[in-house]
Amino acid sequence: MKNYKHSWAEPYKIKMVELLRMTTRAQRLKAIKEAGFNTFLLRSEDVYIDLLTDSGTSAMSDRQWAGMMMGDESYAGSRNFYHLENAVQKNYGYKYLIPTHQGRGAENILSKVLIKPGDIVPGNMYFTTTRLHQELAGATFVDVIIDEAHDPLNEHPFKGNVDLNKLEKVVQEHGTGKIPYISIATSVNMAGGQPISMANLRELRAFTAKHGIRIIHDMTRVAENAHFIQKREAGYAQKSIREIVKEICSYTDGATMSAKKDALVNIGGFMATNEWEVFEEARNLVVVYEGLHTYGGLAGRDMEAMAIGIEESLDDNHIHARVGQVEYLGHLMESYGVPIVRPIGGHGIFVDAKRFLPHLSQDEFPAQTLAAEIFLDSGVRTMERGVVSAGRKANGENYYPKLELVRFTIPRRVYTQAHMDVIAESALNVLKRAKRIKGLQMVYEPKYLRFFQARFERLF
Ligand code: P61
């Protein structure tokens, strides 16, 4: 077999370990039944390798832990807030910072500040919490990502790009007065961690400047996006991740961030803006929903860990090893014939459940089924990203997304290459008996973000 190990060995060594519990198939069957065949409802003690998410699951460095000891837990004006503010201004270039407990806290405040009922928010593919906050504030989200993003086999190097013709149409149809901002994610999560190019961002900036529309940047995985720009876009091979990240941010007017991903912390997030009026209103709202504007629902120690994590996340060696590990797993799965989304993205491998279980209709929840089967096989926990995650429209109809995926998300600095081998082998084991796998039916459906708490039963 081809040797996929490139020169990306981890730029750290392991100082402390957390023991894992190994289970039998009988124990896993009991656990997944109790969880209603929903991997979100499993107890983590029943999980062997946890690839549910890369959110809040990173291993912090010794420096971050040392920073935790330097927490200034004053109610107001904590010194850690000023460290964080400095890290955001210096590395991302945004002027004003509002800390929040995590990404969706920032999305809530931003949506409340910028959206009026009846507004339209175009964006490069939806994200669950982002779209929900836009909708709760009265807006309708319109997807303007390029068509290639909806095709798991298309090899476009920047599947996160915006189709400017689609965007132009939205502007023509609704008028700029109804579009408070364009919602642009770097490393588009639901498309498979796919990057947006710098050229596309520049075009977008020119377009929005002409029409007087803001760009709001979901920068949750901006460093991973910068890695792909460095590797794939002409003119960036010699630029550092830090420089590329700063340039990306410079084309946007504000941002929301879940620091639980790229920024290597277990909890935290923020909203940032270059506009004083937006900042003023957000600073006022944050005290209603999160906490005082110098802590936003976080402890001082959390802000310190975030400030240090931001710095570490922009190190070239870190990001190359991080994406290198994801690519290692992806190449291994491909060599086993497991159908995955191409090109391989930044934060995980997205297995195409439609091709893996072609005999199941989308109403039988192929991705939900496959996630349950992977867990049963090996105790590896993954996440559905298909029809269950997409939820329902305001009129109650199901969204039927083209992508029906299972996300094998890789936490940062947590698992080893040997874990990757075991994960790929489990996908292969399940693939071997794919034809015999039956689908699921949903027996409980919560109103909001149903995928978190929905319950299923096996179809026989
Ligand atoms: C994840 F199943 N992501 O990927 P918060 N923007 C982006 C995110 O990826 C993101 C948030 C905003 C998660 C956690 C999660 O449907 C789900 O800090 C691009 O989680 O509030 C979060 O940031 C929100 C998992 C969220 C989900 C929603 O695993």
Tab-separated table of C-alpha atoms and ligand atoms in Angstrom:
chain	number	residue	atom	x	y	z
A	1	MET	CA	0.000	0.000	0.000
A	2	LYS	CA	1.065	3.543	-0.711
A	3	ASN	CA	2.771	5.280	2.182
A	4	TYR	CA	0.634	8.297	3.019
A	5	LYS	CA	2.745	9.573	5.878
A	6	HIS	CA	4.108	12.921	4.793
A	7	SER	CA	6.407	15.157	6.789
A	8	TRP	CA	3.750	16.411	9.149
A	9	ALA	CA	4.699	14.722	12.429
A	10	GLU	CA	3.124	16.480	15.379
A	11	PRO	CA	5.039	19.556	16.613
A	12	TYR	CA	4.488	18.543	20.263
A	13	LYS	CA	4.967	15.614	22.590
A	14	ILE	CA	2.457	14.078	24.981
A	15	LYS	CA	2.692	15.009	28.650
A	16	MET	CA	-0.522	13.549	30.047
A	17	VAL	CA	-2.929	10.894	28.816
A	18	GLU	CA	-6.610	10.148	29.388
A	19	LEU	CA	-7.495	6.461	29.528
A	20	LEU	CA	-10.162	5.138	27.173
A	21	ARG	CA	-12.705	2.423	27.825
A	22	MET	CA	-12.873	-0.458	25.368
A	23	THR	CA	-16.297	-2.113	25.044
A	24	THR	CA	-17.815	-5.269	23.541
A	25	ARG	CA	-20.318	-5.260	20.694
A	26	ALA	CA	-23.069	-6.324	23.127
A	27	GLN	CA	-22.310	-3.320	25.346
A	28	ARG	CA	-22.338	-1.005	22.339
A	29	LEU	CA	-25.644	-2.392	21.076
A	30	LYS	CA	-27.227	-1.705	24.453
A	31	ALA	CA	-25.737	1.804	24.502
A	32	ILE	CA	-26.865	2.810	21.002
A	33	LYS	CA	-30.381	1.445	21.592
A	34	GLU	CA	-30.617	3.465	24.803
A	35	ALA	CA	-29.405	6.480	22.822
A	36	GLY	CA	-32.229	6.099	20.281
A	37	PHE	CA	-29.642	5.431	17.533
A	38	ASN	CA	-28.474	9.028	17.894
A	39	THR	CA	-24.742	9.406	18.566
A	40	PHE	CA	-25.412	12.746	20.320
A	41	LEU	CA	-27.301	10.828	23.007
A	42	LEU	CA	-24.530	8.336	23.812
A	43	ARG	CA	-22.643	8.612	27.072
A	44	SER	CA	-19.046	9.448	26.287
A	45	GLU	CA	-17.911	6.640	28.602
A	46	ASP	CA	-19.322	4.171	26.086
A	47	VAL	CA	-17.264	5.722	23.280
A	48	TYR	CA	-13.793	4.495	22.350
A	49	ILE	CA	-12.607	7.084	19.791
A	50	ASP	CA	-14.755	10.197	19.813
A	51	LEU	CA	-15.072	11.830	16.392
A	52	LEU	CA	-18.436	13.431	17.101
A	53	THR	CA	-16.890	16.854	16.796
A	54	ASP	CA	-13.728	18.924	16.817
A	55	SER	CA	-15.614	21.462	18.935
A	56	GLY	CA	-14.263	21.992	22.439
A	57	THR	CA	-12.447	18.659	22.218
A	58	SER	CA	-8.894	19.867	21.558
A	59	ALA	CA	-6.010	19.121	23.907
A	60	MET	CA	-4.752	22.380	25.378
A	61	SER	CA	-1.020	22.989	25.575
A	62	ASP	CA	0.992	23.296	28.791
A	63	ARG	CA	1.124	27.054	28.081
A	64	GLN	CA	-2.649	27.258	27.887
A	65	TRP	CA	-2.972	25.332	31.168
A	66	ALA	CA	-0.432	27.663	32.735
A	67	GLY	CA	-2.542	30.563	31.430
A	68	MET	CA	-5.570	29.062	33.181
A	69	MET	CA	-3.707	29.566	36.459
A	70	MET	CA	-3.337	33.238	35.614
A	71	GLY	CA	-7.099	33.783	35.464
A	72	ASP	CA	-8.186	37.159	36.797
A	73	GLU	CA	-11.706	36.423	37.965
A	74	SER	CA	-12.736	40.010	38.556
A	75	TYR	CA	-16.309	40.714	37.516
A	76	ALA	CA	-15.279	43.712	35.439
A	77	GLY	CA	-12.152	44.630	33.498
A	78	SER	CA	-10.316	41.303	33.867
A	79	ARG	CA	-6.761	41.487	32.559
A	80	ASN	CA	-7.417	38.306	30.569
A	81	PHE	CA	-10.059	40.173	28.553
A	82	TYR	CA	-7.412	42.689	27.488
A	83	HIS	CA	-5.054	39.845	26.504
A	84	LEU	CA	-7.809	38.355	24.401
A	85	GLU	CA	-8.695	41.708	22.863
A	86	ASN	CA	-5.059	42.178	21.957
A	87	ALA	CA	-4.813	38.684	20.395
A	88	VAL	CA	-7.919	39.348	18.268
A	89	GLN	CA	-6.824	42.808	17.148
A	90	LYS	CA	-3.256	41.766	16.399
A	91	ASN	CA	-3.951	38.481	14.616
A	92	TYR	CA	-7.304	39.085	12.938
A	93	GLY	CA	-7.270	42.861	12.628
A	94	TYR	CA	-10.833	43.436	13.868
A	95	LYS	CA	-11.227	46.576	15.956
A	96	TYR	CA	-13.833	45.721	18.566
A	97	LEU	CA	-14.364	42.510	20.535
A	98	ILE	CA	-17.360	41.081	22.379
A	99	PRO	CA	-16.516	37.813	24.161
A	100	THR	CA	-19.272	35.182	24.296
A	101	HIS	CA	-19.583	31.752	25.895
A	102	GLN	CA	-19.321	30.072	22.451
A	103	GLY	CA	-20.082	30.625	18.771
A	104	ARG	CA	-23.857	30.564	18.934
A	105	GLY	CA	-23.822	33.224	21.661
A	106	ALA	CA	-22.049	35.499	19.173
A	107	GLU	CA	-24.483	34.502	16.392
A	108	ASN	CA	-27.435	35.384	18.606
A	109	ILE	CA	-26.123	38.851	19.386
A	110	LEU	CA	-24.950	39.604	15.865
A	111	SER	CA	-28.285	38.467	14.354
A	112	LYS	CA	-30.256	40.562	16.842
A	113	VAL	CA	-28.150	43.644	16.120
A	114	LEU	CA	-28.085	43.463	12.315
A	115	ILE	CA	-31.275	41.680	11.158
A	116	LYS	CA	-34.789	43.142	10.790
A	117	PRO	CA	-37.798	40.872	10.204
A	118	GLY	CA	-38.185	40.192	6.486
A	119	ASP	CA	-34.465	40.493	5.729
A	120	ILE	CA	-32.495	38.142	3.495
A	121	VAL	CA	-29.082	36.767	4.455
A	122	PRO	CA	-27.126	35.163	1.607
A	123	GLY	CA	-24.289	32.852	2.591
A	124	ASN	CA	-21.874	30.144	1.440
A	125	MET	CA	-23.990	27.198	2.637
A	126	TYR	CA	-25.995	27.082	5.826
A	127	PHE	CA	-24.714	26.131	9.234
A	128	THR	CA	-27.308	24.821	11.700
A	129	THR	CA	-26.937	27.317	14.555
A	130	THR	CA	-26.027	30.250	12.301
A	131	ARG	CA	-29.120	29.864	10.134
A	132	LEU	CA	-31.377	29.270	13.120
A	133	HIS	CA	-30.284	32.531	14.755
A	134	GLN	CA	-30.792	34.358	11.456
A	135	GLU	CA	-34.282	32.861	11.187
A	136	LEU	CA	-35.167	33.580	14.815
A	137	ALA	CA	-34.252	37.238	14.159
A	138	GLY	CA	-36.671	37.232	11.198
A	139	ALA	CA	-34.391	36.667	8.211
A	140	THR	CA	-34.429	34.064	5.456
A	141	PHE	CA	-31.119	32.437	4.566
A	142	VAL	CA	-30.297	32.030	0.858
A	143	ASP	CA	-27.502	29.681	-0.200
A	144	VAL	CA	-25.169	31.298	-2.749
A	145	ILE	CA	-22.322	28.808	-2.621
A	146	ILE	CA	-21.049	27.441	-5.968
A	147	ASP	CA	-22.912	24.351	-7.230
A	148	GLU	CA	-19.756	22.250	-6.971
A	149	ALA	CA	-20.055	22.377	-3.167
A	150	HIS	CA	-23.178	20.220	-3.300
A	151	ASP	CA	-21.435	17.488	-5.278
A	152	PRO	CA	-19.332	15.197	-3.058
A	153	LEU	CA	-17.189	14.022	-5.981
A	154	ASN	CA	-16.354	17.379	-7.532
A	155	GLU	CA	-12.641	18.160	-7.131
A	156	HIS	CA	-12.951	21.973	-7.149
A	157	PRO	CA	-10.109	23.215	-4.868
A	158	PHE	CA	-12.270	25.967	-3.330
A	159	LYS	CA	-15.728	24.534	-2.881
A	160	GLY	CA	-16.453	27.204	-0.263
A	161	ASN	CA	-16.530	29.921	-2.940
A	162	VAL	CA	-19.537	32.140	-3.489
A	163	ASP	CA	-21.189	32.121	-6.905
A	164	LEU	CA	-21.336	35.848	-7.652
A	165	ASN	CA	-24.080	35.345	-10.228
A	166	LYS	CA	-26.283	33.759	-7.605
A	167	LEU	CA	-25.484	36.617	-5.241
A	168	GLU	CA	-26.193	39.236	-7.896
A	169	LYS	CA	-29.601	37.623	-8.479
A	170	VAL	CA	-30.457	37.804	-4.768
A	171	VAL	CA	-29.478	41.479	-4.705
A	172	GLN	CA	-31.523	42.196	-7.871
A	173	GLU	CA	-34.544	40.388	-6.495
A	174	HIS	CA	-34.611	41.809	-2.960
A	175	GLY	CA	-32.624	45.045	-3.119
A	176	THR	CA	-29.713	45.971	-0.897
A	177	GLY	CA	-32.006	47.450	1.774
A	178	LYS	CA	-33.159	43.934	2.704
A	179	ILE	CA	-29.674	42.435	2.909
A	180	PRO	CA	-27.960	43.442	6.158
A	181	TYR	CA	-24.920	41.311	5.425
A	182	ILE	CA	-23.516	38.352	3.565
A	183	SER	CA	-22.614	35.447	5.808
A	184	ILE	CA	-19.271	33.987	4.761
A	185	ALA	CA	-17.749	30.978	6.467
A	186	THR	CA	-14.121	30.026	6.023
A	187	SER	CA	-13.733	26.189	5.851
A	188	VAL	CA	-17.396	25.534	5.092
A	189	ASN	CA	-18.417	22.943	7.649
A	190	MET	CA	-21.498	21.401	6.036
A	191	ALA	CA	-19.748	21.093	2.658
A	192	GLY	CA	-16.988	18.985	4.227
A	193	GLY	CA	-14.612	21.612	5.612
A	194	GLN	CA	-14.117	23.170	2.161
A	195	PRO	CA	-12.163	26.433	1.811
A	196	ILE	CA	-13.007	29.728	0.147
A	197	SER	CA	-10.249	31.253	-2.012
A	198	MET	CA	-8.646	34.634	-1.472
A	199	ALA	CA	-9.530	35.577	-5.049
A	200	ASN	CA	-13.198	34.894	-4.346
A	201	LEU	CA	-13.046	36.914	-1.122
A	202	ARG	CA	-11.508	39.813	-3.020
A	203	GLU	CA	-14.249	39.664	-5.659
A	204	LEU	CA	-16.859	39.507	-2.945
A	205	ARG	CA	-15.348	42.544	-1.249
A	206	ALA	CA	-15.479	44.507	-4.507
A	207	PHE	CA	-19.094	43.424	-5.097
A	208	THR	CA	-20.281	44.256	-1.585
A	209	ALA	CA	-18.413	47.574	-1.544
A	210	LYS	CA	-20.279	48.550	-4.720
A	211	HIS	CA	-23.628	47.666	-3.133
A	212	GLY	CA	-22.896	48.835	0.409
A	213	ILE	CA	-23.422	45.394	1.979
A	214	ARG	CA	-21.386	44.035	4.913
A	215	ILE	CA	-19.499	40.763	4.940
A	216	ILE	CA	-19.759	38.918	8.244
A	217	HIS	CA	-17.158	36.197	8.590
A	218	ASP	CA	-17.802	32.942	10.416
A	219	MET	CA	-14.133	32.482	11.297
A	220	THR	CA	-14.525	29.319	13.352
A	221	ARG	CA	-11.988	27.434	11.186
A	222	VAL	CA	-10.132	30.294	9.500
A	223	ALA	CA	-6.638	28.874	10.102
A	224	GLU	CA	-7.547	25.629	8.336
A	225	ASN	CA	-8.889	27.637	5.406
A	226	ALA	CA	-5.601	29.566	5.313
A	227	HIS	CA	-3.733	26.265	5.031
A	228	PHE	CA	-5.594	25.409	1.808
A	229	ILE	CA	-4.963	28.883	0.378
A	230	GLN	CA	-1.264	28.421	1.126
A	231	LYS	CA	-1.243	25.001	-0.545
A	232	ARG	CA	-3.557	25.627	-3.508
A	233	GLU	CA	-3.730	29.304	-4.452
A	234	ALA	CA	-1.140	30.996	-6.643
A	235	GLY	CA	0.940	33.586	-4.807
A	236	TYR	CA	0.452	32.214	-1.285
A	237	ALA	CA	2.999	29.391	-0.976
A	238	GLN	CA	5.548	31.685	0.666
A	239	LYS	CA	3.078	33.435	2.984
A	240	SER	CA	2.604	32.291	6.568
A	241	ILE	CA	-0.730	31.072	7.949
A	242	ARG	CA	-0.713	34.162	10.171
A	243	GLU	CA	-0.372	36.509	7.172
A	244	ILE	CA	-3.029	34.690	5.183
A	245	VAL	CA	-5.496	34.733	8.087
A	246	LYS	CA	-5.011	38.463	8.535
A	247	GLU	CA	-5.603	39.076	4.840
A	248	ILE	CA	-8.803	36.979	4.869
A	249	CYS	CA	-10.166	38.982	7.782
A	250	SER	CA	-9.246	42.269	6.092
A	251	TYR	CA	-11.889	41.681	3.387
A	252	THR	CA	-14.675	41.390	5.955
A	253	ASP	CA	-16.448	43.811	8.293
A	254	GLY	CA	-16.985	41.668	11.321
A	255	ALA	CA	-16.963	38.090	12.555
A	256	THR	CA	-18.421	35.448	14.776
A	257	MET	CA	-16.114	32.827	16.195
A	258	SER	CA	-16.525	29.546	17.979
A	259	ALA	CA	-13.090	29.410	19.607
A	260	LYS	CA	-13.794	25.769	20.508
A	261	LYS	CA	-12.408	24.746	17.110
A	262	ASP	CA	-9.363	26.469	15.579
A	263	ALA	CA	-8.540	28.437	18.704
A	264	LEU	CA	-7.886	25.279	20.735
A	265	VAL	CA	-10.051	25.860	23.788
A	266	ASN	CA	-12.723	23.761	25.427
A	267	ILE	CA	-15.138	26.673	25.737
A	268	GLY	CA	-15.321	30.214	24.378
A	269	GLY	CA	-16.154	32.402	21.428
A	270	PHE	CA	-16.580	35.993	20.389
A	271	MET	CA	-18.099	38.499	18.050
A	272	ALA	CA	-15.839	41.114	16.452
A	273	THR	CA	-16.621	44.145	14.332
A	274	ASN	CA	-14.954	47.147	12.742
A	275	GLU	CA	-18.066	49.319	13.152
A	276	TRP	CA	-18.449	51.390	16.296
A	277	GLU	CA	-22.289	51.528	16.136
A	278	VAL	CA	-22.577	47.758	15.738
A	279	PHE	CA	-20.138	47.279	18.597
A	280	GLU	CA	-22.058	49.659	20.837
A	281	GLU	CA	-25.313	47.814	20.336
A	282	ALA	CA	-23.704	44.397	20.684
A	283	ARG	CA	-21.901	45.481	23.849
A	284	ASN	CA	-25.252	46.466	25.243
A	285	LEU	CA	-26.980	43.211	24.255
A	286	VAL	CA	-24.212	40.963	25.535
A	287	VAL	CA	-25.024	41.976	29.102
A	288	VAL	CA	-28.575	40.684	28.567
A	289	TYR	CA	-27.645	37.282	27.141
A	290	GLU	CA	-24.088	36.378	28.126
A	291	GLY	CA	-22.569	38.534	30.849
A	292	LEU	CA	-20.633	41.770	31.221
A	293	HIS	CA	-18.843	42.893	28.043
A	294	THR	CA	-15.437	42.086	29.522
A	295	TYR	CA	-16.247	38.411	30.120
A	296	GLY	CA	-19.286	37.450	27.986
A	297	GLY	CA	-20.138	34.275	29.901
A	298	LEU	CA	-16.548	33.136	30.310
A	299	ALA	CA	-14.238	32.872	33.287
A	300	GLY	CA	-11.070	34.983	33.140
A	301	ARG	CA	-9.054	31.776	32.817
A	302	ASP	CA	-11.073	30.748	29.751
A	303	MET	CA	-10.235	34.051	28.050
A	304	GLU	CA	-6.558	33.609	28.855
A	305	ALA	CA	-6.527	30.075	27.366
A	306	MET	CA	-8.255	31.479	24.278
A	307	ALA	CA	-5.749	34.301	23.849
A	308	ILE	CA	-2.895	31.770	23.966
A	309	GLY	CA	-4.812	29.277	21.791
A	310	ILE	CA	-5.309	31.897	19.060
A	311	GLU	CA	-1.540	32.412	18.891
A	312	GLU	CA	-0.826	28.665	18.780
A	313	SER	CA	-3.511	28.016	16.165
A	314	LEU	CA	-1.719	30.243	13.653
A	315	ASP	CA	1.573	28.391	13.773
A	316	ASP	CA	2.374	26.838	10.386
A	317	ASN	CA	3.728	23.603	11.863
A	318	HIS	CA	0.640	23.141	13.994
A	319	ILE	CA	-1.799	23.589	11.143
A	320	HIS	CA	0.152	21.412	8.724
A	321	ALA	CA	0.205	18.528	11.201
A	322	ARG	CA	-3.464	19.054	11.976
A	323	VAL	CA	-4.629	18.924	8.362
A	324	GLY	CA	-1.993	16.275	7.575
A	325	GLN	CA	-3.581	13.927	10.083
A	326	VAL	CA	-7.029	14.461	8.561
A	327	GLU	CA	-5.605	13.773	5.095
A	328	TYR	CA	-3.874	10.617	6.334
A	329	LEU	CA	-7.218	9.215	7.492
A	330	GLY	CA	-8.935	10.276	4.269
A	331	HIS	CA	-6.360	8.666	2.011
A	332	LEU	CA	-6.485	5.460	4.022
A	333	MET	CA	-10.278	5.309	3.767
A	334	GLU	CA	-10.111	5.936	0.033
A	335	SER	CA	-7.604	3.129	-0.383
A	336	TYR	CA	-10.187	0.866	1.307
A	337	GLY	CA	-12.903	1.975	-1.126
A	338	VAL	CA	-14.874	4.027	1.416
A	339	PRO	CA	-16.769	6.785	-0.462
A	340	ILE	CA	-15.765	10.167	0.951
A	341	VAL	CA	-16.254	13.815	0.049
A	342	ARG	CA	-13.506	15.117	-2.192
A	343	PRO	CA	-11.265	17.048	-1.852
A	344	ILE	CA	-10.428	16.121	1.741
A	345	GLY	CA	-11.346	19.018	4.019
A	346	GLY	CA	-9.688	20.550	7.041
A	347	HIS	CA	-11.413	19.188	10.137
A	348	GLY	CA	-12.612	15.730	9.292
A	349	ILE	CA	-13.505	13.107	6.754
A	350	PHE	CA	-17.049	13.242	5.466
A	351	VAL	CA	-18.282	9.836	4.333
A	352	ASP	CA	-20.921	9.883	1.611
A	353	ALA	CA	-23.783	7.850	3.067
A	354	LYS	CA	-25.744	7.948	-0.209
A	355	ARG	CA	-22.973	5.981	-1.930
A	356	PHE	CA	-22.179	3.875	1.150
A	357	LEU	CA	-25.809	2.743	1.620
A	358	PRO	CA	-27.312	3.264	-1.854
A	359	HIS	CA	-30.273	1.000	-1.083
A	360	LEU	CA	-31.635	3.422	1.566
A	361	SER	CA	-33.829	6.409	0.630
A	362	GLN	CA	-33.183	9.731	2.354
A	363	ASP	CA	-36.348	9.134	4.415
A	364	GLU	CA	-34.628	6.104	5.933
A	365	PHE	CA	-31.820	8.365	7.199
A	366	PRO	CA	-28.743	6.776	5.616
A	367	ALA	CA	-26.215	8.996	7.418
A	368	GLN	CA	-27.914	8.539	10.800
A	369	THR	CA	-27.937	4.786	10.160
A	370	LEU	CA	-24.288	4.694	9.146
A	371	ALA	CA	-23.161	6.683	12.203
A	372	ALA	CA	-24.967	4.146	14.431
A	373	GLU	CA	-23.392	1.208	12.552
A	374	ILE	CA	-19.860	2.613	12.867
A	375	PHE	CA	-20.375	2.988	16.595
A	376	LEU	CA	-21.688	-0.568	16.853
A	377	ASP	CA	-18.691	-1.890	14.970
A	378	SER	CA	-15.899	-0.230	16.910
A	379	GLY	CA	-17.075	2.335	19.468
A	380	VAL	CA	-16.016	5.146	17.121
A	381	ARG	CA	-18.524	7.990	17.475
A	382	THR	CA	-19.280	10.101	14.396
A	383	MET	CA	-21.996	12.627	13.493
A	384	GLU	CA	-24.879	12.685	11.011
A	385	ARG	CA	-24.754	15.618	8.578
A	386	GLY	CA	-27.669	14.989	6.288
A	387	VAL	CA	-31.437	15.168	6.281
A	388	VAL	CA	-31.750	15.033	10.087
A	389	SER	CA	-29.296	17.929	10.558
A	390	ALA	CA	-30.954	19.986	7.825
A	391	GLY	CA	-34.252	20.045	9.751
A	392	ARG	CA	-37.474	21.640	8.513
A	393	LYS	CA	-38.362	24.866	6.723
A	394	ALA	CA	-40.566	27.472	8.378
A	395	ASN	CA	-43.576	25.847	6.594
A	396	GLY	CA	-42.804	22.491	8.236
A	397	GLU	CA	-41.466	20.723	5.158
A	398	ASN	CA	-38.224	18.789	5.526
A	399	TYR	CA	-35.139	20.239	3.892
A	400	TYR	CA	-33.661	17.494	1.698
A	401	PRO	CA	-29.970	18.422	1.364
A	402	LYS	CA	-28.030	16.978	-1.555
A	403	LEU	CA	-25.257	15.996	0.832
A	404	GLU	CA	-26.066	13.067	3.106
A	405	LEU	CA	-22.859	12.687	5.080
A	406	VAL	CA	-21.326	11.132	8.169
A	407	ARG	CA	-18.645	13.337	9.648
A	408	PHE	CA	-15.565	11.722	11.160
A	409	THR	CA	-14.347	14.869	12.906
A	410	ILE	CA	-10.799	14.934	14.198
A	411	PRO	CA	-10.181	16.743	17.507
A	412	ARG	CA	-6.958	18.779	17.490
A	413	ARG	CA	-3.847	17.319	19.149
A	414	VAL	CA	-5.804	14.407	20.680
A	415	TYR	CA	-5.532	11.160	18.715
A	416	THR	CA	-2.574	9.371	17.156
A	417	GLN	CA	-1.947	7.871	13.754
A	418	ALA	CA	-2.695	4.407	15.181
A	419	HIS	CA	-6.170	5.670	16.110
A	420	MET	CA	-6.607	6.785	12.492
A	421	ASP	CA	-5.767	3.239	11.335
A	422	VAL	CA	-8.399	1.715	13.634
A	423	ILE	CA	-11.015	4.232	12.463
A	424	ALA	CA	-10.419	3.490	8.770
A	425	GLU	CA	-10.561	-0.250	9.429
A	426	SER	CA	-13.914	0.160	11.148
A	427	ALA	CA	-15.321	2.035	8.146
A	428	LEU	CA	-14.109	-0.831	5.955
A	429	ASN	CA	-15.718	-3.461	8.234
A	430	VAL	CA	-19.071	-1.719	7.973
A	431	LEU	CA	-18.679	-1.262	4.214
A	432	LYS	CA	-18.226	-5.017	3.796
A	433	ARG	CA	-21.719	-5.671	5.130
A	434	ALA	CA	-23.336	-2.458	3.878
A	435	LYS	CA	-25.917	-4.268	1.715
A	436	ARG	CA	-27.452	-5.945	4.750
A	437	ILE	CA	-27.879	-2.721	6.760
A	438	LYS	CA	-31.459	-1.529	7.316
A	439	GLY	CA	-32.476	2.109	7.797
A	440	LEU	CA	-34.086	3.966	10.693
A	441	GLN	CA	-37.342	5.746	11.448
A	442	MET	CA	-37.578	8.874	13.586
A	443	VAL	CA	-39.758	8.341	16.654
A	444	TYR	CA	-39.093	11.617	18.496
A	445	GLU	CA	-38.399	14.986	16.908
A	446	PRO	CA	-37.660	18.141	18.910
A	447	LYS	CA	-38.614	21.533	17.462
A	448	TYR	CA	-35.198	23.210	17.288
A	449	LEU	CA	-31.942	21.675	15.998
A	450	ARG	CA	-33.618	18.280	16.007
A	451	PHE	CA	-30.449	16.289	15.280
A	452	PHE	CA	-29.148	16.865	18.817
A	453	GLN	CA	-31.997	15.086	20.599
A	454	ALA	CA	-34.040	13.142	18.025
A	455	ARG	CA	-34.631	9.426	18.645
A	456	PHE	CA	-34.828	6.612	16.129
A	457	GLU	CA	-35.745	2.947	15.864
A	458	ARG	CA	-34.392	0.382	13.467
A	459	LEU	CA	-36.519	-0.592	10.472
A	460	PHE	CA	-36.837	-4.335	10.037
B	1	P61	C1	-19.399	21.275	15.173
B	1	P61	F1	-23.880	19.281	15.218
B	1	P61	N1	-19.836	23.590	15.252
B	1	P61	O1	-18.965	21.445	14.012
B	1	P61	P1	-20.684	26.784	18.971
B	1	P61	N2	-20.137	28.067	13.106
B	1	P61	C2	-19.525	26.943	12.687
B	1	P61	C3	-19.508	25.842	13.520
B	1	P61	O2	-18.909	24.732	13.104
B	1	P61	C4	-20.127	25.914	14.818
B	1	P61	C5	-20.741	27.129	15.195
B	1	P61	C6	-20.717	28.181	14.324
B	1	P61	C7	-19.926	22.433	15.880
B	1	P61	C8	-20.681	22.226	17.179
B	1	P61	C9	-22.069	21.915	16.771
B	1	P61	O3	-25.318	21.292	14.336
B	1	P61	C10	-24.343	21.503	15.267
B	1	P61	O4	-19.457	27.203	19.718
B	1	P61	C11	-18.904	26.896	11.341
B	1	P61	O5	-20.863	25.315	18.881
B	1	P61	O6	-21.910	27.461	19.511
B	1	P61	C12	-20.179	24.788	15.662
B	1	P61	O7	-20.448	27.341	17.501
B	1	P61	C13	-21.398	27.279	16.519
B	1	P61	C14	-22.402	20.655	16.351
B	1	P61	C15	-22.945	22.947	16.487
B	1	P61	C16	-23.545	20.459	15.632
B	1	P61	C17	-24.099	22.737	15.767
B	1	P61	O8	-19.381	20.185	15.748
